[in-house]
Every structure is written in C-alpha cells, then in structure tokens.
Amino acid sequence: MTDKVDFTGVKWGSTEWTMLGTLYLRACESRLEHPVLGDRAAAEAVDRIDYDFDRMGRWTNSWSNQFLVALRAKQLDDWAGDFLERHPDAVVLHLGCGLDSRAFRLDLPSGVDWFDVDVPEVIELRREIFSEREHYRMIGSSVTEPGWLDDIPSDRPALVIAEGLFMYLTESDVRQLLQRLTDRFGSGELLFDALPRWTSTISGLVRWGTRNAWGTRDARELERWNPRLKYVSTGVMDVDAIPLKPQRLLFQLVYRIPAARNYDTLYRFRF
Ligand SMILES: C[S@@+](CC[C@H](N)C(=O)[O-])C[C@H]1O[C@@H](n2cnc3c(N)ncnc32)[C@H](O)[C@@H]1O
C-alpha cells in the first residue's frame, strides 16, 4: 500500500504529462546544494506522486535540462516579483500552470489575488497536491474558452504569466486569448516564453505537443496583432549562474550558437 497520489494513469505524451516533466526538472534542481531556483515545493510534490519519474528523468535529460527550466522560471519569477512590488493589489493569472508552485514560491503582497488556470484534467490532478486558500484559486478550463475570465476581478492591474503554454496553442488561439485579456483589464503585464515555429512541425511529426501550434522568432509581432500590447524586454537565461561546472561549461559553449540561445525565448510585454 502506498499513500502517494496516483498519477500512473497519466498517459505518456498527453497534456497532463507535459507538466510532469517540468515539475520533475524543477524538483531535481531544488535538490542541488546551491540551486538557482530552489523550488522545494516541486520536490515535495514529486515525493508525493506515484509516477515513473526515473523514466521521465531519462526522457527529459534532467542532467542538463533541469537548469534550463530553473533559469526560465527564475527569470519569470524575477519579472513577476518586480511587477507585484509595484502593484501589491494585482490579480495574477497563471495560465497553463500545470503543477508549478509559483504562487507559493514568490513572496506575495497580501493584497494579491492569484488564479492558477489549466485544463480541467490537470486542475483535477493539481487539487490532489495543492489546496485553495485565501487569495489563491484554481480554475479548470482551457484558456481558449472565454468563460473563465468572467470570475476574475477586472478593476485591478493584471499580471499574466504563460510559461510553457503558447507552444501548445494555435496562433488564432493565442491572438484571441490576448485580445480577451486586454479587453478585460485596464493595465498589466504579460510574461511568456515562445519557441520558433519549426518546433511545432517537429512536435507534430513525433506526435508530441501540438501540430500547427504558434511559434515565432520575434514575439514583437504581438504589437501588430494587438496595439494595446507593448514590448518591454526579452529575458536572459543566465547560464553563468549554473552552479555545476560541467553543465555550466556545456551551456556556455552551446549558447554561443544563436539558434540554441534563442530556442526558448522569454518575453515581457505591458498593456
Ligand atoms: C509544459 S506544461 C507547463 C506547465 C507549467 N507552466 C510549468 O512550467 O511547469 C504545459 C501546460 O500547459 C497546459 N495547457 C495546454 N493547453 C492548454 C489550454 N488550452 N488551456 C490551459 N492550459 C493548457 C497543459 O495542461 C500543461 O499543464
């Protein structure tokens, strides 16, 4: 008998499965002596979940990729922290949250209301690991459905975070979602990452991820889609901060190649 939460039914390659990979990588990184992100909640979650994480570790190449996921999350955490410091009454929409514990990792001002949003199957699993509390709610809905936004207060600054999400949506879905967000909120910031378009072709071929998903080499195209969105900056994966020497040297070398350095790019917009 095990008192772990049973995730063994999560199908390899399914929507729910994609979040287990990033969770696992954050958990690995948090167990290092000097982590960049140190997401202890991820490690605790992995310890509570019954799933073949050894296989996941081999598939995700955790030896090196734990740092990519940690550096990406760290940059988004830093941007989010900066926004929340300036807007302690904000609402946060954490879209495609998976099993990410960002709401608990950040030091949130007491006036912030946080909404973790993911598809219903994922939120059902998420509720087995995390509980709602004051100022923290989970919403089970595809972000492409319009209805879920109706429950979010619209009279406060909004911070929208979409990490590892837009590469699963079509361009039309991303455009409509961004339009709905800027129609609903008077001001805010949008933080997300994007892959080049060719990756969705490959994903489609290997039946992982979404065929025809949105991708771009320059997300400033969002300004042309939606004039309310203003580009602020592009994130930097600070590979020099990787605490283990072999991996640091590897990434310092690989990141000399622009295609590698710009593979998963982080963006910050305001509206
Ligand atoms: C690669 S995981 C990233 C999870 C989390 N952001 C992280 O970094 O660990 C992609 C997430 O996007 C979610 N997702 C994909 N399509 C979605 C949609 N249409 N609406 C809401 N969430 C979606 C998946 O369920 C999954 O949790």
mmCIF file with all atom_site columns, C-alpha atoms in Angstrom, residues 160-256:
data_model
loop_
_atom_site.group_PDB
_atom_site.id
_atom_site.type_symbol
_atom_site.label_atom_id
_atom_site.label_alt_id
_atom_site.label_comp_id
_atom_site.label_asym_id
_atom_site.label_entity_id
_atom_site.label_seq_id
_atom_site.pdbx_PDB_ins_code
_atom_site.Cartn_x
_atom_site.Cartn_y
_atom_site.Cartn_z
_atom_site.occupancy
_atom_site.B_iso_or_equiv
_atom_site.pdbx_formal_charge
_atom_site.auth_seq_id
_atom_site.auth_comp_id
_atom_site.auth_asym_id
_atom_site.auth_atom_id
_atom_site.pdbx_PDB_model_num
ATOM 1  C CA . VAL A 1 160 ? -0.495  37.300 -16.861 1.00 0.00 ? 160 VAL A CA 1
ATOM 2  C CA . ILE A 1 161 ? 2.106   34.540 -16.847 1.00 0.00 ? 161 ILE A CA 1
ATOM 3  C CA . ALA A 1 162 ? 2.145   31.833 -19.502 1.00 0.00 ? 162 ALA A CA 1
ATOM 4  C CA . GLU A 1 163 ? 5.176   29.588 -19.095 1.00 0.00 ? 163 GLU A CA 1
ATOM 5  C CA . GLY A 1 164 ? 5.455   26.648 -21.464 1.00 0.00 ? 164 GLY A CA 1
ATOM 6  C CA . LEU A 1 165 ? 1.924   27.257 -22.763 1.00 0.00 ? 165 LEU A CA 1
ATOM 7  C CA . PHE A 1 166 ? 1.762   29.133 -26.059 1.00 0.00 ? 166 PHE A CA 1
ATOM 8  C CA . MET A 1 167 ? 3.636   26.363 -27.888 1.00 0.00 ? 167 MET A CA 1
ATOM 9  C CA . TYR A 1 168 ? 0.521   24.215 -27.318 1.00 0.00 ? 168 TYR A CA 1
ATOM 10 C CA . LEU A 1 169 ? -1.928  26.748 -28.790 1.00 0.00 ? 169 LEU A CA 1
ATOM 11 C CA . THR A 1 170 ? -2.588  27.767 -32.362 1.00 0.00 ? 170 THR A CA 1
ATOM 12 C CA . GLU A 1 171 ? -1.819  31.306 -33.483 1.00 0.00 ? 171 GLU A CA 1
ATOM 13 C CA . SER A 1 172 ? -5.526  32.077 -33.650 1.00 0.00 ? 172 SER A CA 1
ATOM 14 C CA . ASP A 1 173 ? -5.993  30.823 -30.056 1.00 0.00 ? 173 ASP A CA 1
ATOM 15 C CA . VAL A 1 174 ? -3.094  32.947 -28.775 1.00 0.00 ? 174 VAL A CA 1
ATOM 16 C CA . ARG A 1 175 ? -4.379  36.048 -30.601 1.00 0.00 ? 175 ARG A CA 1
ATOM 17 C CA . GLN A 1 176 ? -7.936  35.634 -29.299 1.00 0.00 ? 176 GLN A CA 1
ATOM 18 C CA . LEU A 1 177 ? -6.731  34.962 -25.755 1.00 0.00 ? 177 LEU A CA 1
ATOM 19 C CA . LEU A 1 178 ? -4.558  38.089 -25.744 1.00 0.00 ? 178 LEU A CA 1
ATOM 20 C CA . GLN A 1 179 ? -7.427  40.141 -27.148 1.00 0.00 ? 179 GLN A CA 1
ATOM 21 C CA . ARG A 1 180 ? -9.771  38.894 -24.410 1.00 0.00 ? 180 ARG A CA 1
ATOM 22 C CA . LEU A 1 181 ? -7.163  39.727 -21.762 1.00 0.00 ? 181 LEU A CA 1
ATOM 23 C CA . THR A 1 182 ? -6.525  43.262 -22.965 1.00 0.00 ? 182 THR A CA 1
ATOM 24 C CA . ASP A 1 183 ? -10.270 43.830 -23.426 1.00 0.00 ? 183 ASP A CA 1
ATOM 25 C CA . ARG A 1 184 ? -10.885 42.804 -19.812 1.00 0.00 ? 184 ARG A CA 1
ATOM 26 C CA . PHE A 1 185 ? -8.056  44.577 -17.961 1.00 0.00 ? 185 PHE A CA 1
ATOM 27 C CA . GLY A 1 186 ? -7.143  48.256 -17.962 1.00 0.00 ? 186 GLY A CA 1
ATOM 28 C CA . SER A 1 187 ? -3.430  47.641 -17.394 1.00 0.00 ? 187 SER A CA 1
ATOM 29 C CA . GLY A 1 188 ? -0.943  44.924 -16.658 1.00 0.00 ? 188 GLY A CA 1
ATOM 30 C CA . GLU A 1 189 ? 1.953   42.829 -17.878 1.00 0.00 ? 189 GLU A CA 1
ATOM 31 C CA . LEU A 1 190 ? 2.212   39.675 -19.921 1.00 0.00 ? 190 LEU A CA 1
ATOM 32 C CA . LEU A 1 191 ? 5.139   37.296 -19.337 1.00 0.00 ? 191 LEU A CA 1
ATOM 33 C CA . PHE A 1 192 ? 5.601   34.245 -21.543 1.00 0.00 ? 192 PHE A CA 1
ATOM 34 C CA . ASP A 1 193 ? 8.027   32.123 -23.492 1.00 0.00 ? 193 ASP A CA 1
ATOM 35 C CA . ALA A 1 194 ? 7.886   31.187 -27.149 1.00 0.00 ? 194 ALA A CA 1
ATOM 36 C CA . LEU A 1 195 ? 9.612   28.656 -29.375 1.00 0.00 ? 195 LEU A CA 1
ATOM 37 C CA . PRO A 1 196 ? 10.479  29.079 -33.051 1.00 0.00 ? 196 PRO A CA 1
ATOM 38 C CA . ARG A 1 197 ? 7.732   27.886 -35.389 1.00 0.00 ? 197 ARG A CA 1
ATOM 39 C CA . TRP A 1 198 ? 9.718   24.927 -36.759 1.00 0.00 ? 198 TRP A CA 1
ATOM 40 C CA . THR A 1 199 ? 9.468   23.157 -33.400 1.00 0.00 ? 199 THR A CA 1
ATOM 41 C CA . SER A 1 200 ? 5.716   22.686 -33.812 1.00 0.00 ? 200 SER A CA 1
ATOM 42 C CA . THR A 1 201 ? 6.306   20.954 -37.135 1.00 0.00 ? 201 THR A CA 1
ATOM 43 C CA . ILE A 1 202 ? 8.713   18.553 -35.416 1.00 0.00 ? 202 ILE A CA 1
ATOM 44 C CA . SER A 1 203 ? 6.309   18.079 -32.476 1.00 0.00 ? 203 SER A CA 1
ATOM 45 C CA . GLY A 1 204 ? 3.550   17.249 -34.911 1.00 0.00 ? 204 GLY A CA 1
ATOM 46 C CA . LEU A 1 205 ? 5.738   14.707 -36.667 1.00 0.00 ? 205 LEU A CA 1
ATOM 47 C CA . VAL A 1 206 ? 6.610   12.900 -33.435 1.00 0.00 ? 206 VAL A CA 1
ATOM 48 C CA . ARG A 1 207 ? 3.028   13.359 -32.141 1.00 0.00 ? 207 ARG A CA 1
ATOM 49 C CA . TRP A 1 208 ? 4.156   15.262 -29.075 1.00 0.00 ? 208 TRP A CA 1
ATOM 50 C CA . GLY A 1 209 ? 2.889   18.738 -28.414 1.00 0.00 ? 209 GLY A CA 1
ATOM 51 C CA . THR A 1 210 ? 0.527   20.426 -30.834 1.00 0.00 ? 210 THR A CA 1
ATOM 52 C CA . ARG A 1 211 ? 0.718   20.384 -34.577 1.00 0.00 ? 211 ARG A CA 1
ATOM 53 C CA . ASN A 1 212 ? 0.184   23.898 -36.022 1.00 0.00 ? 212 ASN A CA 1
ATOM 54 C CA . ALA A 1 213 ? 0.987   25.477 -32.670 1.00 0.00 ? 213 ALA A CA 1
ATOM 55 C CA . TRP A 1 214 ? 2.096   29.081 -32.567 1.00 0.00 ? 214 TRP A CA 1
ATOM 56 C CA . GLY A 1 215 ? 5.783   29.786 -32.697 1.00 0.00 ? 215 GLY A CA 1
ATOM 57 C CA . THR A 1 216 ? 7.871   32.807 -33.579 1.00 0.00 ? 216 THR A CA 1
ATOM 58 C CA . ARG A 1 217 ? 11.407  34.065 -33.775 1.00 0.00 ? 217 ARG A CA 1
ATOM 59 C CA . ASP A 1 218 ? 10.312  37.521 -32.711 1.00 0.00 ? 218 ASP A CA 1
ATOM 60 C CA . ALA A 1 219 ? 7.301   37.861 -30.437 1.00 0.00 ? 219 ALA A CA 1
ATOM 61 C CA . ARG A 1 220 ? 7.178   41.584 -31.124 1.00 0.00 ? 220 ARG A CA 1
ATOM 62 C CA . GLU A 1 221 ? 4.682   40.543 -33.791 1.00 0.00 ? 221 GLU A CA 1
ATOM 63 C CA . LEU A 1 222 ? 2.196   40.718 -30.883 1.00 0.00 ? 222 LEU A CA 1
ATOM 64 C CA . GLU A 1 223 ? 2.304   44.509 -31.146 1.00 0.00 ? 223 GLU A CA 1
ATOM 65 C CA . ARG A 1 224 ? 0.983   44.226 -34.697 1.00 0.00 ? 224 ARG A CA 1
ATOM 66 C CA . TRP A 1 225 ? -1.769  41.819 -33.633 1.00 0.00 ? 225 TRP A CA 1
ATOM 67 C CA . ASN A 1 226 ? -2.848  43.911 -30.684 1.00 0.00 ? 226 ASN A CA 1
ATOM 68 C CA . PRO A 1 227 ? -1.870  47.606 -30.370 1.00 0.00 ? 227 PRO A CA 1
ATOM 69 C CA . ARG A 1 228 ? -2.512  47.542 -26.600 1.00 0.00 ? 228 ARG A CA 1
ATOM 70 C CA . LEU A 1 229 ? 0.478   45.235 -26.133 1.00 0.00 ? 229 LEU A CA 1
ATOM 71 C CA . LYS A 1 230 ? 3.833   46.993 -25.859 1.00 0.00 ? 230 LYS A CA 1
ATOM 72 C CA . TYR A 1 231 ? 7.092   45.084 -25.920 1.00 0.00 ? 231 TYR A CA 1
ATOM 73 C CA . VAL A 1 232 ? 9.195   45.683 -22.788 1.00 0.00 ? 232 VAL A CA 1
ATOM 74 C CA . SER A 1 233 ? 12.079  43.232 -22.909 1.00 0.00 ? 233 SER A CA 1
ATOM 75 C CA . THR A 1 234 ? 13.440  39.819 -23.757 1.00 0.00 ? 234 THR A CA 1
ATOM 76 C CA . GLY A 1 235 ? 14.622  37.573 -20.963 1.00 0.00 ? 235 GLY A CA 1
ATOM 77 C CA . VAL A 1 236 ? 18.108  36.324 -20.428 1.00 0.00 ? 236 VAL A CA 1
ATOM 78 C CA . MET A 1 237 ? 18.924  32.777 -19.443 1.00 0.00 ? 237 MET A CA 1
ATOM 79 C CA . ASP A 1 238 ? 21.869  33.471 -17.188 1.00 0.00 ? 238 ASP A CA 1
ATOM 80 C CA . VAL A 1 239 ? 23.841  30.314 -17.918 1.00 0.00 ? 239 VAL A CA 1
ATOM 81 C CA . ASP A 1 240 ? 26.809  31.691 -15.955 1.00 0.00 ? 240 ASP A CA 1
ATOM 82 C CA . ALA A 1 241 ? 24.678  31.149 -12.831 1.00 0.00 ? 241 ALA A CA 1
ATOM 83 C CA . ILE A 1 242 ? 24.504  27.361 -13.344 1.00 0.00 ? 242 ILE A CA 1
ATOM 84 C CA . PRO A 1 243 ? 26.080  26.003 -10.158 1.00 0.00 ? 243 PRO A CA 1
ATOM 85 C CA . LEU A 1 244 ? 27.569  22.771 -11.579 1.00 0.00 ? 244 LEU A CA 1
ATOM 86 C CA . LYS A 1 245 ? 30.706  23.230 -13.644 1.00 0.00 ? 245 LYS A CA 1
ATOM 87 C CA . PRO A 1 246 ? 30.255  20.599 -16.408 1.00 0.00 ? 246 PRO A CA 1
ATOM 88 C CA . GLN A 1 247 ? 26.724  21.802 -17.187 1.00 0.00 ? 247 GLN A CA 1
ATOM 89 C CA . ARG A 1 248 ? 27.784  25.457 -16.948 1.00 0.00 ? 248 ARG A CA 1
ATOM 90 C CA . LEU A 1 249 ? 30.611  24.929 -19.432 1.00 0.00 ? 249 LEU A CA 1
ATOM 91 C CA . LEU A 1 250 ? 28.327  22.981 -21.738 1.00 0.00 ? 250 LEU A CA 1
ATOM 92 C CA . PHE A 1 251 ? 25.687  25.736 -21.816 1.00 0.00 ? 251 PHE A CA 1
ATOM 93 C CA . GLN A 1 252 ? 28.284  28.498 -22.131 1.00 0.00 ? 252 GLN A CA 1
ATOM 94 C CA . LEU A 1 253 ? 29.558  26.691 -25.209 1.00 0.00 ? 253 LEU A CA 1
ATOM 95 C CA . VAL A 1 254 ? 26.175  25.816 -26.696 1.00 0.00 ? 254 VAL A CA 1
ATOM 96 C CA . TYR A 1 255 ? 24.790  29.319 -26.079 1.00 0.00 ? 255 TYR A CA 1
ATOM 97 C CA . ARG A 1 256 ? 27.392  30.768 -28.427 1.00 0.00 ? 256 ARG A CA 1
#
